[in-house]
């Protein structure tokens, strides 16, 4: 297989179109590869979540990473520190570029994950994956947060978890684009903020089940390091054209 997605230099901020990560929310290796091939050169990476991973396994992740793709392995680990460390070790061995854990698992759990990523990468002689904390799932609202015993406001909880992730040595967090500016203010400009929930402008008007959304350029202006886009690209009649449109919007903002 040819190089799928370029491996950019990690020491500099991402270029406009590198900020676009495409969620491969499909149910087969064949469909995922079709999309990756169609999107070659247009996106910064691809996100593989628990469905595709459970169906196709780590060998598929290795297939993508061996072909040069940047893979965000979105398995949201949440367990005791030892188990999370072992899971991150396994994720790192696939060559994933980014992995994530739930920030609500606590600082020791996140530290164990971050340490495992660094040590495993070191042993294998490759760059360590970025380790990102999931703050509050965008499907949650004030009521569901209260049901699980959180009395802080949603925004407060997100920013508190982001701060914990930073303290634990994580590279950044996943959050809704509406929370990005507050996270930036607390955690600084080097901290990565990865945002799904991208709709509007070049990402199309159909919100699907996303509620708290922003357009691609708007999200980057609010401080997103990477935007994660699924259905506006993968369910489009022409995924390549859809990704190109988002890329153009991001590039225009970068030069504005
Ligand atoms: O299709 P859509 O653009 O809504 O896809 C967004 C992707 O980001 C999906 O894979 C979804 O599971 C994921 N995600 C999300 N909200 C979060 C975390 C991940 O939408 N808080």
PDB file of C-alpha atoms and ligand atoms in Angstrom:
ATOM      1  CA  UNK A   1       0.000   0.000   0.000  1.00  0.00           C
ATOM      2  CA  UNK A   2       1.241   3.517  -0.727  1.00  0.00           C
ATOM      3  CA  UNK A   3       1.811   6.093   1.946  1.00  0.00           C
ATOM      4  CA  UNK A   4      -1.708   6.984   3.099  1.00  0.00           C
ATOM      5  CA  UNK A   5      -1.253  10.118   5.125  1.00  0.00           C
ATOM      6  CA  UNK A   6       1.966  12.040   5.467  1.00  0.00           C
ATOM      7  CA  UNK A   7       3.749  11.888   8.820  1.00  0.00           C
ATOM      8  CA  UNK A   8       4.291  15.543   9.650  1.00  0.00           C
ATOM      9  CA  UNK A   9       7.018  16.905  11.866  1.00  0.00           C
ATOM     10  CA  UNK A  10       5.685  16.842  15.441  1.00  0.00           C
ATOM     11  CA  UNK A  11       7.882  19.680  16.649  1.00  0.00           C
ATOM     12  CA  UNK A  12       5.808  22.359  14.896  1.00  0.00           C
ATOM     13  CA  UNK A  13       2.105  23.216  15.093  1.00  0.00           C
ATOM     14  CA  UNK A  14      -0.065  21.383  12.544  1.00  0.00           C
ATOM     15  CA  UNK A  15      -0.629  22.975   9.122  1.00  0.00           C
ATOM     16  CA  UNK A  16      -4.236  23.896   8.313  1.00  0.00           C
ATOM     17  CA  UNK A  17      -5.294  20.637   6.650  1.00  0.00           C
ATOM     18  CA  UNK A  18      -3.283  18.502   9.111  1.00  0.00           C
ATOM     19  CA  UNK A  19      -5.747  19.664  11.725  1.00  0.00           C
ATOM     20  CA  UNK A  20      -8.457  17.573  10.097  1.00  0.00           C
ATOM     21  CA  UNK A  21      -8.845  14.057  11.530  1.00  0.00           C
ATOM     22  CA  UNK A  22     -11.444  11.821   9.925  1.00  0.00           C
ATOM     23  CA  UNK A  23     -13.450   9.411  12.080  1.00  0.00           C
ATOM     24  CA  UNK A  24     -13.493   6.045  10.298  1.00  0.00           C
ATOM     25  CA  UNK A  25     -16.846   5.100  11.822  1.00  0.00           C
ATOM     26  CA  UNK A  26     -17.468   2.228   9.408  1.00  0.00           C
ATOM     27  CA  UNK A  27     -17.926  -1.473   9.976  1.00  0.00           C
ATOM     28  CA  UNK A  28     -15.283  -3.094   7.824  1.00  0.00           C
ATOM     29  CA  UNK A  29     -11.619  -2.979   6.962  1.00  0.00           C
ATOM     30  CA  UNK A  30     -12.544  -2.787   3.265  1.00  0.00           C
ATOM     31  CA  UNK A  31     -14.697   0.331   3.662  1.00  0.00           C
ATOM     32  CA  UNK A  32     -12.132   1.945   5.964  1.00  0.00           C
ATOM     33  CA  UNK A  33      -9.349   1.363   3.429  1.00  0.00           C
ATOM     34  CA  UNK A  34     -11.518   2.736   0.631  1.00  0.00           C
ATOM     35  CA  UNK A  35     -11.980   5.946   2.615  1.00  0.00           C
ATOM     36  CA  UNK A  36      -8.326   6.203   3.605  1.00  0.00           C
ATOM     37  CA  UNK A  37      -7.322   5.803  -0.032  1.00  0.00           C
ATOM     38  CA  UNK A  38      -9.899   8.368  -1.204  1.00  0.00           C
ATOM     39  CA  UNK A  39      -8.734  10.879   1.406  1.00  0.00           C
ATOM     40  CA  UNK A  40      -5.010  10.463   0.763  1.00  0.00           C
ATOM     41  CA  UNK A  41      -3.127  13.743   1.150  1.00  0.00           C
ATOM     42  CA  UNK A  42      -6.178  15.678   2.347  1.00  0.00           C
ATOM     43  CA  UNK A  43      -6.288  14.921   6.055  1.00  0.00           C
ATOM     44  CA  UNK A  44      -3.946  14.917   9.038  1.00  0.00           C
ATOM     45  CA  UNK A  45      -4.973  11.508  10.281  1.00  0.00           C
ATOM     46  CA  UNK A  46      -7.740   9.009  10.822  1.00  0.00           C
ATOM     47  CA  UNK A  47      -9.564   8.074  13.990  1.00  0.00           C
ATOM     48  CA  UNK A  48     -10.362   4.428  14.678  1.00  0.00           C
ATOM     49  CA  UNK A  49     -12.917   3.932  17.428  1.00  0.00           C
ATOM     50  CA  UNK A  50     -14.076   0.973  19.461  1.00  0.00           C
ATOM     51  CA  UNK A  51     -16.430  -0.436  16.822  1.00  0.00           C
ATOM     52  CA  UNK A  52     -13.945  -0.765  13.959  1.00  0.00           C
ATOM     53  CA  UNK A  53     -11.199  -1.790  16.375  1.00  0.00           C
ATOM     54  CA  UNK A  54     -13.374  -4.515  17.904  1.00  0.00           C
ATOM     55  CA  UNK A  55     -14.230  -5.806  14.448  1.00  0.00           C
ATOM     56  CA  UNK A  56     -10.824  -5.645  12.799  1.00  0.00           C
ATOM     57  CA  UNK A  57      -8.336  -5.660  15.682  1.00  0.00           C
ATOM     58  CA  UNK A  58      -4.796  -4.386  16.207  1.00  0.00           C
ATOM     59  CA  UNK A  59      -3.512  -5.986  12.991  1.00  0.00           C
ATOM     60  CA  UNK A  60      -5.655  -3.515  11.055  1.00  0.00           C
ATOM     61  CA  UNK A  61      -4.195  -0.592  13.005  1.00  0.00           C
ATOM     62  CA  UNK A  62      -0.720  -1.924  12.214  1.00  0.00           C
ATOM     63  CA  UNK A  63      -1.667  -2.192   8.557  1.00  0.00           C
ATOM     64  CA  UNK A  64      -2.634   1.492   8.533  1.00  0.00           C
ATOM     65  CA  UNK A  65       0.383   2.698  10.501  1.00  0.00           C
ATOM     66  CA  UNK A  66       2.806   0.551   8.470  1.00  0.00           C
ATOM     67  CA  UNK A  67       1.388   2.287   5.394  1.00  0.00           C
ATOM     68  CA  UNK A  68       2.231   5.677   6.912  1.00  0.00           C
ATOM     69  CA  UNK A  69      -1.173   6.711   8.251  1.00  0.00           C
ATOM     70  CA  UNK A  70      -1.424   8.738  11.442  1.00  0.00           C
ATOM     71  CA  UNK A  71      -3.934   6.814  13.518  1.00  0.00           C
ATOM     72  CA  UNK A  72      -5.788   8.241  16.496  1.00  0.00           C
ATOM     73  CA  UNK A  73      -6.718   5.077  18.401  1.00  0.00           C
ATOM     74  CA  UNK A  74      -9.879   6.263  20.152  1.00  0.00           C
ATOM     75  CA  UNK A  75     -10.464   3.491  22.707  1.00  0.00           C
ATOM     76  CA  UNK A  76     -10.933   5.775  25.745  1.00  0.00           C
ATOM     77  CA  UNK A  77      -9.222   3.549  28.310  1.00  0.00           C
ATOM     78  CA  UNK A  78     -10.668   3.806  31.831  1.00  0.00           C
ATOM     79  CA  UNK A  79      -9.477   1.206  34.350  1.00  0.00           C
ATOM     80  CA  UNK A  80      -7.041   0.750  37.219  1.00  0.00           C
ATOM     81  CA  UNK A  81      -3.639   2.340  36.483  1.00  0.00           C
ATOM     82  CA  UNK A  82      -1.874  -0.991  35.871  1.00  0.00           C
ATOM     83  CA  UNK A  83      -4.464  -2.104  33.309  1.00  0.00           C
ATOM     84  CA  UNK A  84      -4.494   1.279  31.571  1.00  0.00           C
ATOM     85  CA  UNK A  85      -0.690   1.181  31.377  1.00  0.00           C
ATOM     86  CA  UNK A  86      -0.853  -2.256  29.738  1.00  0.00           C
ATOM     87  CA  UNK A  87      -3.575  -1.128  27.318  1.00  0.00           C
ATOM     88  CA  UNK A  88      -1.565   1.972  26.345  1.00  0.00           C
ATOM     89  CA  UNK A  89       1.494  -0.251  25.895  1.00  0.00           C
ATOM     90  CA  UNK A  90      -0.508  -2.427  23.464  1.00  0.00           C
ATOM     91  CA  UNK A  91      -1.832   0.667  21.678  1.00  0.00           C
ATOM     92  CA  UNK A  92       1.673   2.092  21.352  1.00  0.00           C
ATOM     93  CA  UNK A  93       2.902  -1.188  19.853  1.00  0.00           C
ATOM     94  CA  UNK A  94       0.387  -0.798  16.990  1.00  0.00           C
ATOM     95  CA  UNK A  95       2.213   2.382  15.929  1.00  0.00           C
ATOM     96  CA  UNK A  96      -0.758   4.612  16.809  1.00  0.00           C
ATOM     97  CA  UNK A  97       0.015   8.336  16.666  1.00  0.00           C
ATOM     98  CA  UNK A  98      -2.509   9.316  19.327  1.00  0.00           C
ATOM     99  CA  UNK A  99      -4.259   7.294  22.050  1.00  0.00           C
ATOM    100  CA  UNK A 100      -6.713   8.379  24.724  1.00  0.00           C
ATOM    101  CA  UNK A 101      -7.810   7.629  28.279  1.00  0.00           C
ATOM    102  CA  UNK A 102     -10.692   8.973  30.396  1.00  0.00           C
ATOM    103  CA  UNK A 103      -9.490  11.900  32.513  1.00  0.00           C
ATOM    104  CA  UNK A 104     -12.105  10.967  35.129  1.00  0.00           C
ATOM    105  CA  UNK A 105      -9.979   7.863  35.839  1.00  0.00           C
ATOM    106  CA  UNK A 106      -7.800  10.202  37.915  1.00  0.00           C
ATOM    107  CA  UNK A 107      -4.269  11.573  37.881  1.00  0.00           C
ATOM    108  CA  UNK A 108      -2.450   8.312  38.852  1.00  0.00           C
ATOM    109  CA  UNK A 109      -4.288   6.451  36.078  1.00  0.00           C
ATOM    110  CA  UNK A 110      -3.382   9.114  33.501  1.00  0.00           C
ATOM    111  CA  UNK A 111       0.235   9.200  34.724  1.00  0.00           C
ATOM    112  CA  UNK A 112       0.437   5.419  34.314  1.00  0.00           C
ATOM    113  CA  UNK A 113      -0.854   5.755  30.749  1.00  0.00           C
ATOM    114  CA  UNK A 114       1.551   8.569  29.857  1.00  0.00           C
ATOM    115  CA  UNK A 115       4.500   6.648  31.337  1.00  0.00           C
ATOM    116  CA  UNK A 116       3.575   3.463  29.465  1.00  0.00           C
ATOM    117  CA  UNK A 117       3.415   5.352  26.159  1.00  0.00           C
ATOM    118  CA  UNK A 118       6.864   6.874  26.677  1.00  0.00           C
ATOM    119  CA  UNK A 119       8.519   3.678  27.928  1.00  0.00           C
ATOM    120  CA  UNK A 120       7.034   1.446  25.225  1.00  0.00           C
ATOM    121  CA  UNK A 121       7.944   3.849  22.432  1.00  0.00           C
ATOM    122  CA  UNK A 122      11.446   4.122  23.829  1.00  0.00           C
ATOM    123  CA  UNK A 123      11.808   0.331  23.893  1.00  0.00           C
ATOM    124  CA  UNK A 124      10.564   0.093  20.314  1.00  0.00           C
ATOM    125  CA  UNK A 125      12.711   3.019  19.153  1.00  0.00           C
ATOM    126  CA  UNK A 126       9.858   5.047  17.710  1.00  0.00           C
ATOM    127  CA  UNK A 127       8.188   8.366  18.588  1.00  0.00           C
ATOM    128  CA  UNK A 128       5.805   8.073  21.505  1.00  0.00           C
ATOM    129  CA  UNK A 129       2.117   8.493  20.775  1.00  0.00           C
ATOM    130  CA  UNK A 130       0.331  11.583  21.983  1.00  0.00           C
ATOM    131  CA  UNK A 131      -1.789  10.702  25.022  1.00  0.00           C
ATOM    132  CA  UNK A 132      -5.033  12.623  25.301  1.00  0.00           C
ATOM    133  CA  UNK A 133      -7.642  12.729  28.092  1.00  0.00           C
ATOM    134  CA  UNK A 134     -11.362  12.496  27.430  1.00  0.00           C
ATOM    135  CA  UNK A 135     -13.085  15.167  29.560  1.00  0.00           C
ATOM    136  CA  UNK A 136     -16.897  14.992  29.577  1.00  0.00           C
ATOM    137  CA  UNK A 137     -18.536  13.067  26.733  1.00  0.00           C
ATOM    138  CA  UNK A 138     -20.423  15.452  24.473  1.00  0.00           C
ATOM    139  CA  UNK A 139     -23.486  13.230  24.850  1.00  0.00           C
ATOM    140  CA  UNK A 140     -23.719  14.266  28.526  1.00  0.00           C
ATOM    141  CA  UNK A 141     -25.613  17.289  29.815  1.00  0.00           C
ATOM    142  CA  UNK A 142     -26.101  18.917  33.230  1.00  0.00           C
ATOM    143  CA  UNK A 143     -28.664  16.260  34.275  1.00  0.00           C
ATOM    144  CA  UNK A 144     -26.620  13.201  33.320  1.00  0.00           C
ATOM    145  CA  UNK A 145     -23.562  14.746  34.936  1.00  0.00           C
ATOM    146  CA  UNK A 146     -25.499  15.224  38.165  1.00  0.00           C
ATOM    147  CA  UNK A 147     -26.778  11.633  37.999  1.00  0.00           C
ATOM    148  CA  UNK A 148     -23.195  10.390  38.146  1.00  0.00           C
ATOM    149  CA  UNK A 149     -22.561  12.537  41.223  1.00  0.00           C
ATOM    150  CA  UNK A 150     -20.862  15.585  39.724  1.00  0.00           C
ATOM    151  CA  UNK A 151     -22.152  18.828  41.245  1.00  0.00           C
ATOM    152  CA  UNK A 152     -19.878  21.176  39.271  1.00  0.00           C
ATOM    153  CA  UNK A 153     -21.214  22.816  36.140  1.00  0.00           C
ATOM    154  CA  UNK A 154     -20.385  21.004  32.925  1.00  0.00           C
ATOM    155  CA  UNK A 155     -17.875  23.690  31.903  1.00  0.00           C
ATOM    156  CA  UNK A 156     -16.211  23.579  35.320  1.00  0.00           C
ATOM    157  CA  UNK A 157     -15.972  19.802  35.175  1.00  0.00           C
ATOM    158  CA  UNK A 158     -14.419  19.895  31.695  1.00  0.00           C
ATOM    159  CA  UNK A 159     -11.827  22.507  32.683  1.00  0.00           C
ATOM    160  CA  UNK A 160     -11.040  20.715  35.971  1.00  0.00           C
ATOM    161  CA  UNK A 161     -10.490  17.412  34.141  1.00  0.00           C
ATOM    162  CA  UNK A 162      -8.349  19.166  31.520  1.00  0.00           C
ATOM    163  CA  UNK A 163      -6.220  20.663  34.273  1.00  0.00           C
ATOM    164  CA  UNK A 164      -5.843  17.207  35.860  1.00  0.00           C
ATOM    165  CA  UNK A 165      -4.784  15.790  32.494  1.00  0.00           C
ATOM    166  CA  UNK A 166      -2.132  18.493  32.162  1.00  0.00           C
ATOM    167  CA  UNK A 167      -0.910  17.843  35.728  1.00  0.00           C
ATOM    168  CA  UNK A 168      -0.634  14.126  34.892  1.00  0.00           C
ATOM    169  CA  UNK A 169       1.612  14.926  31.916  1.00  0.00           C
ATOM    170  CA  UNK A 170      -0.892  14.239  29.153  1.00  0.00           C
ATOM    171  CA  UNK A 171      -0.521  16.058  25.844  1.00  0.00           C
ATOM    172  CA  UNK A 172      -4.071  17.367  25.714  1.00  0.00           C
ATOM    173  CA  UNK A 173      -7.748  16.542  25.899  1.00  0.00           C
ATOM    174  CA  UNK A 174     -10.813  15.769  23.834  1.00  0.00           C
ATOM    175  CA  UNK A 175     -13.624  18.264  24.448  1.00  0.00           C
ATOM    176  CA  UNK A 176     -16.515  19.946  22.690  1.00  0.00           C
ATOM    177  CA  UNK A 177     -15.528  23.002  20.624  1.00  0.00           C
ATOM    178  CA  UNK A 178     -17.593  25.143  22.982  1.00  0.00           C
ATOM    179  CA  UNK A 179     -15.183  24.384  25.827  1.00  0.00           C
ATOM    180  CA  UNK A 180     -11.942  24.940  23.927  1.00  0.00           C
ATOM    181  CA  UNK A 181     -11.397  28.580  24.828  1.00  0.00           C
ATOM    182  CA  UNK A 182     -11.827  27.909  28.568  1.00  0.00           C
ATOM    183  CA  UNK A 183      -9.428  24.938  28.386  1.00  0.00           C
ATOM    184  CA  UNK A 184      -6.870  27.055  26.497  1.00  0.00           C
ATOM    185  CA  UNK A 185      -7.144  29.791  29.132  1.00  0.00           C
ATOM    186  CA  UNK A 186      -6.459  27.290  31.949  1.00  0.00           C
ATOM    187  CA  UNK A 187      -3.985  24.918  30.296  1.00  0.00           C
ATOM    188  CA  UNK A 188      -1.980  27.157  27.958  1.00  0.00           C
ATOM    189  CA  UNK A 189      -1.198  27.289  24.269  1.00  0.00           C
ATOM    190  CA  UNK A 190       0.889  24.091  24.003  1.00  0.00           C
ATOM    191  CA  UNK A 191      -1.852  21.857  25.352  1.00  0.00           C
ATOM    192  CA  UNK A 192      -3.691  20.002  22.579  1.00  0.00           C
ATOM    193  CA  UNK A 193      -7.461  20.302  22.327  1.00  0.00           C
ATOM    194  CA  UNK A 194      -9.101  17.765  20.024  1.00  0.00           C
ATOM    195  CA  UNK A 195     -12.702  18.532  19.143  1.00  0.00           C
ATOM    196  CA  UNK A 196     -15.451  16.437  17.580  1.00  0.00           C
ATOM    197  CA  UNK A 197     -18.916  18.005  17.192  1.00  0.00           C
ATOM    198  CA  UNK A 198     -17.961  19.815  13.977  1.00  0.00           C
ATOM    199  CA  UNK A 199     -20.927  20.956  11.910  1.00  0.00           C
ATOM    200  CA  UNK A 200     -21.959  23.972   9.861  1.00  0.00           C
ATOM    201  CA  UNK A 201     -20.058  25.907   7.169  1.00  0.00           C
ATOM    202  CA  UNK A 202     -18.108  23.417   4.981  1.00  0.00           C
ATOM    203  CA  UNK A 203     -19.038  20.544   7.359  1.00  0.00           C
ATOM    204  CA  UNK A 204     -22.681  20.747   6.278  1.00  0.00           C
ATOM    205  CA  UNK A 205     -25.945  21.656   7.972  1.00  0.00           C
ATOM    206  CA  UNK A 206     -27.038  18.182   9.111  1.00  0.00           C
ATOM    207  CA  UNK A 207     -26.168  17.952  12.799  1.00  0.00           C
ATOM    208  CA  UNK A 208     -27.019  14.223  13.133  1.00  0.00           C
ATOM    209  CA  UNK A 209     -26.932  13.601  16.904  1.00  0.00           C
ATOM    210  CA  UNK A 210     -24.378  16.316  17.710  1.00  0.00           C
ATOM    211  CA  UNK A 211     -25.780  19.172  19.778  1.00  0.00           C
ATOM    212  CA  UNK A 212     -22.959  21.473  20.783  1.00  0.00           C
ATOM    213  CA  UNK A 213     -21.325  22.162  17.431  1.00  0.00           C
ATOM    214  CA  UNK A 214     -19.084  24.632  15.622  1.00  0.00           C
ATOM    215  CA  UNK A 215     -17.891  24.921  12.039  1.00  0.00           C
ATOM    216  CA  UNK A 216     -14.342  23.786  11.153  1.00  0.00           C
ATOM    217  CA  UNK A 217     -12.694  27.217  10.960  1.00  0.00           C
ATOM    218  CA  UNK A 218     -14.694  28.543  13.887  1.00  0.00           C
ATOM    219  CA  UNK A 219     -13.468  25.620  16.032  1.00  0.00           C
ATOM    220  CA  UNK A 220      -9.836  26.262  15.066  1.00  0.00           C
ATOM    221  CA  UNK A 221     -10.245  29.980  15.773  1.00  0.00           C
ATOM    222  CA  UNK A 222     -11.627  29.037  19.207  1.00  0.00           C
ATOM    223  CA  UNK A 223      -8.393  27.134  19.853  1.00  0.00           C
ATOM    224  CA  UNK A 224      -8.895  23.551  18.587  1.00  0.00           C
ATOM    225  CA  UNK A 225      -5.613  21.869  17.673  1.00  0.00           C
ATOM    226  CA  UNK A 226      -7.365  19.081  15.757  1.00  0.00           C
ATOM    227  CA  UNK A 227     -10.954  18.712  14.618  1.00  0.00           C
ATOM    228  CA  UNK A 228     -12.531  15.270  14.299  1.00  0.00           C
ATOM    229  CA  UNK A 229     -15.064  14.967  11.491  1.00  0.00           C
ATOM    230  CA  UNK A 230     -17.023  11.812  10.784  1.00  0.00           C
ATOM    231  CA  UNK A 231     -20.351  11.737   8.961  1.00  0.00           C
ATOM    232  CA  UNK A 232     -19.977  15.051   7.057  1.00  0.00           C
ATOM    233  CA  UNK A 233     -17.108  13.314   5.225  1.00  0.00           C
ATOM    234  CA  UNK A 234     -17.633   9.555   5.419  1.00  0.00           C
ATOM    235  CA  UNK A 235     -21.369   9.677   4.645  1.00  0.00           C
ATOM    236  CA  UNK A 236     -20.999  12.295   1.893  1.00  0.00           C
ATOM    237  CA  UNK A 237     -21.696  11.176  -1.684  1.00  0.00           C
ATOM    238  CA  UNK A 238     -18.100  12.206  -2.486  1.00  0.00           C
ATOM    239  CA  UNK A 239     -15.932  11.971   0.667  1.00  0.00           C
ATOM    240  CA  UNK A 240     -12.890  13.411  -1.111  1.00  0.00           C
ATOM    241  CA  UNK A 241     -14.809  16.511  -2.224  1.00  0.00           C
ATOM    242  CA  UNK A 242     -16.226  16.911   1.296  1.00  0.00           C
ATOM    243  CA  UNK A 243     -12.736  16.731   2.853  1.00  0.00           C
ATOM    244  CA  UNK A 244     -11.380  19.141   0.223  1.00  0.00           C
ATOM    245  CA  UNK A 245     -14.087  21.678   1.102  1.00  0.00           C
ATOM    246  CA  UNK A 246     -13.211  21.491   4.799  1.00  0.00           C
ATOM    247  CA  UNK A 247      -9.505  21.724   3.949  1.00  0.00           C
ATOM    248  CA  UNK A 248     -10.159  24.865   1.892  1.00  0.00           C
ATOM    249  CA  UNK A 249     -12.078  26.420   4.785  1.00  0.00           C
ATOM    250  CA  UNK A 250      -9.234  25.618   7.215  1.00  0.00           C
ATOM    251  CA  UNK A 251      -6.583  26.953   4.829  1.00  0.00           C
ATOM    252  CA  UNK A 252      -8.542  30.162   4.240  1.00  0.00           C
ATOM    253  CA  UNK A 253      -8.720  30.757   7.999  1.00  0.00           C
ATOM    254  CA  UNK A 254      -5.025  30.062   8.458  1.00  0.00           C
ATOM    255  CA  UNK A 255      -4.261  32.781   5.894  1.00  0.00           C
ATOM    256  CA  UNK A 256      -6.923  35.239   7.082  1.00  0.00           C
TER     257      UNK A 256
HETATM  258  O1  LIG B   1     -19.932  11.823  12.571  1.00  0.00           O
HETATM  259  P1  LIG B   1     -19.386  12.814  13.547  1.00  0.00           P
HETATM  260  O2  LIG B   1     -18.648  13.966  12.901  1.00  0.00           O
HETATM  261  O3  LIG B   1     -20.414  13.252  14.552  1.00  0.00           O
HETATM  262  O4  LIG B   1     -18.257  11.980  14.315  1.00  0.00           O
HETATM  263  C1  LIG B   1     -17.619  12.454  15.458  1.00  0.00           C
HETATM  264  C2  LIG B   1     -16.713  11.394  16.003  1.00  0.00           C
HETATM  265  O5  LIG B   1     -16.164  11.842  17.237  1.00  0.00           O
HETATM  266  C3  LIG B   1     -17.413  10.069  16.312  1.00  0.00           C
HETATM  267  O6  LIG B   1     -16.448   9.025  16.107  1.00  0.00           O
HETATM  268  C4  LIG B   1     -17.743  10.177  17.777  1.00  0.00           C
HETATM  269  O7  LIG B   1     -17.813   8.922  18.411  1.00  0.00           O
HETATM  270  C5  LIG B   1     -16.531  10.951  18.290  1.00  0.00           C
HETATM  271  N1  LIG B   1     -16.719  11.677  19.534  1.00  0.00           N
HETATM  272  C6  LIG B   1     -17.730  12.593  19.730  1.00  0.00           C
HETATM  273  N2  LIG B   1     -17.841  13.241  20.935  1.00  0.00           N
HETATM  274  C7  LIG B   1     -16.956  12.984  21.909  1.00  0.00           C
HETATM  275  C8  LIG B   1     -15.914  12.085  21.728  1.00  0.00           C
HETATM  276  C9  LIG B   1     -15.825  11.436  20.496  1.00  0.00           C
HETATM  277  O8  LIG B   1     -18.519  12.863  18.842  1.00  0.00           O
HETATM  278  N3  LIG B   1     -17.028  13.639  23.045  1.00  0.00           N
END
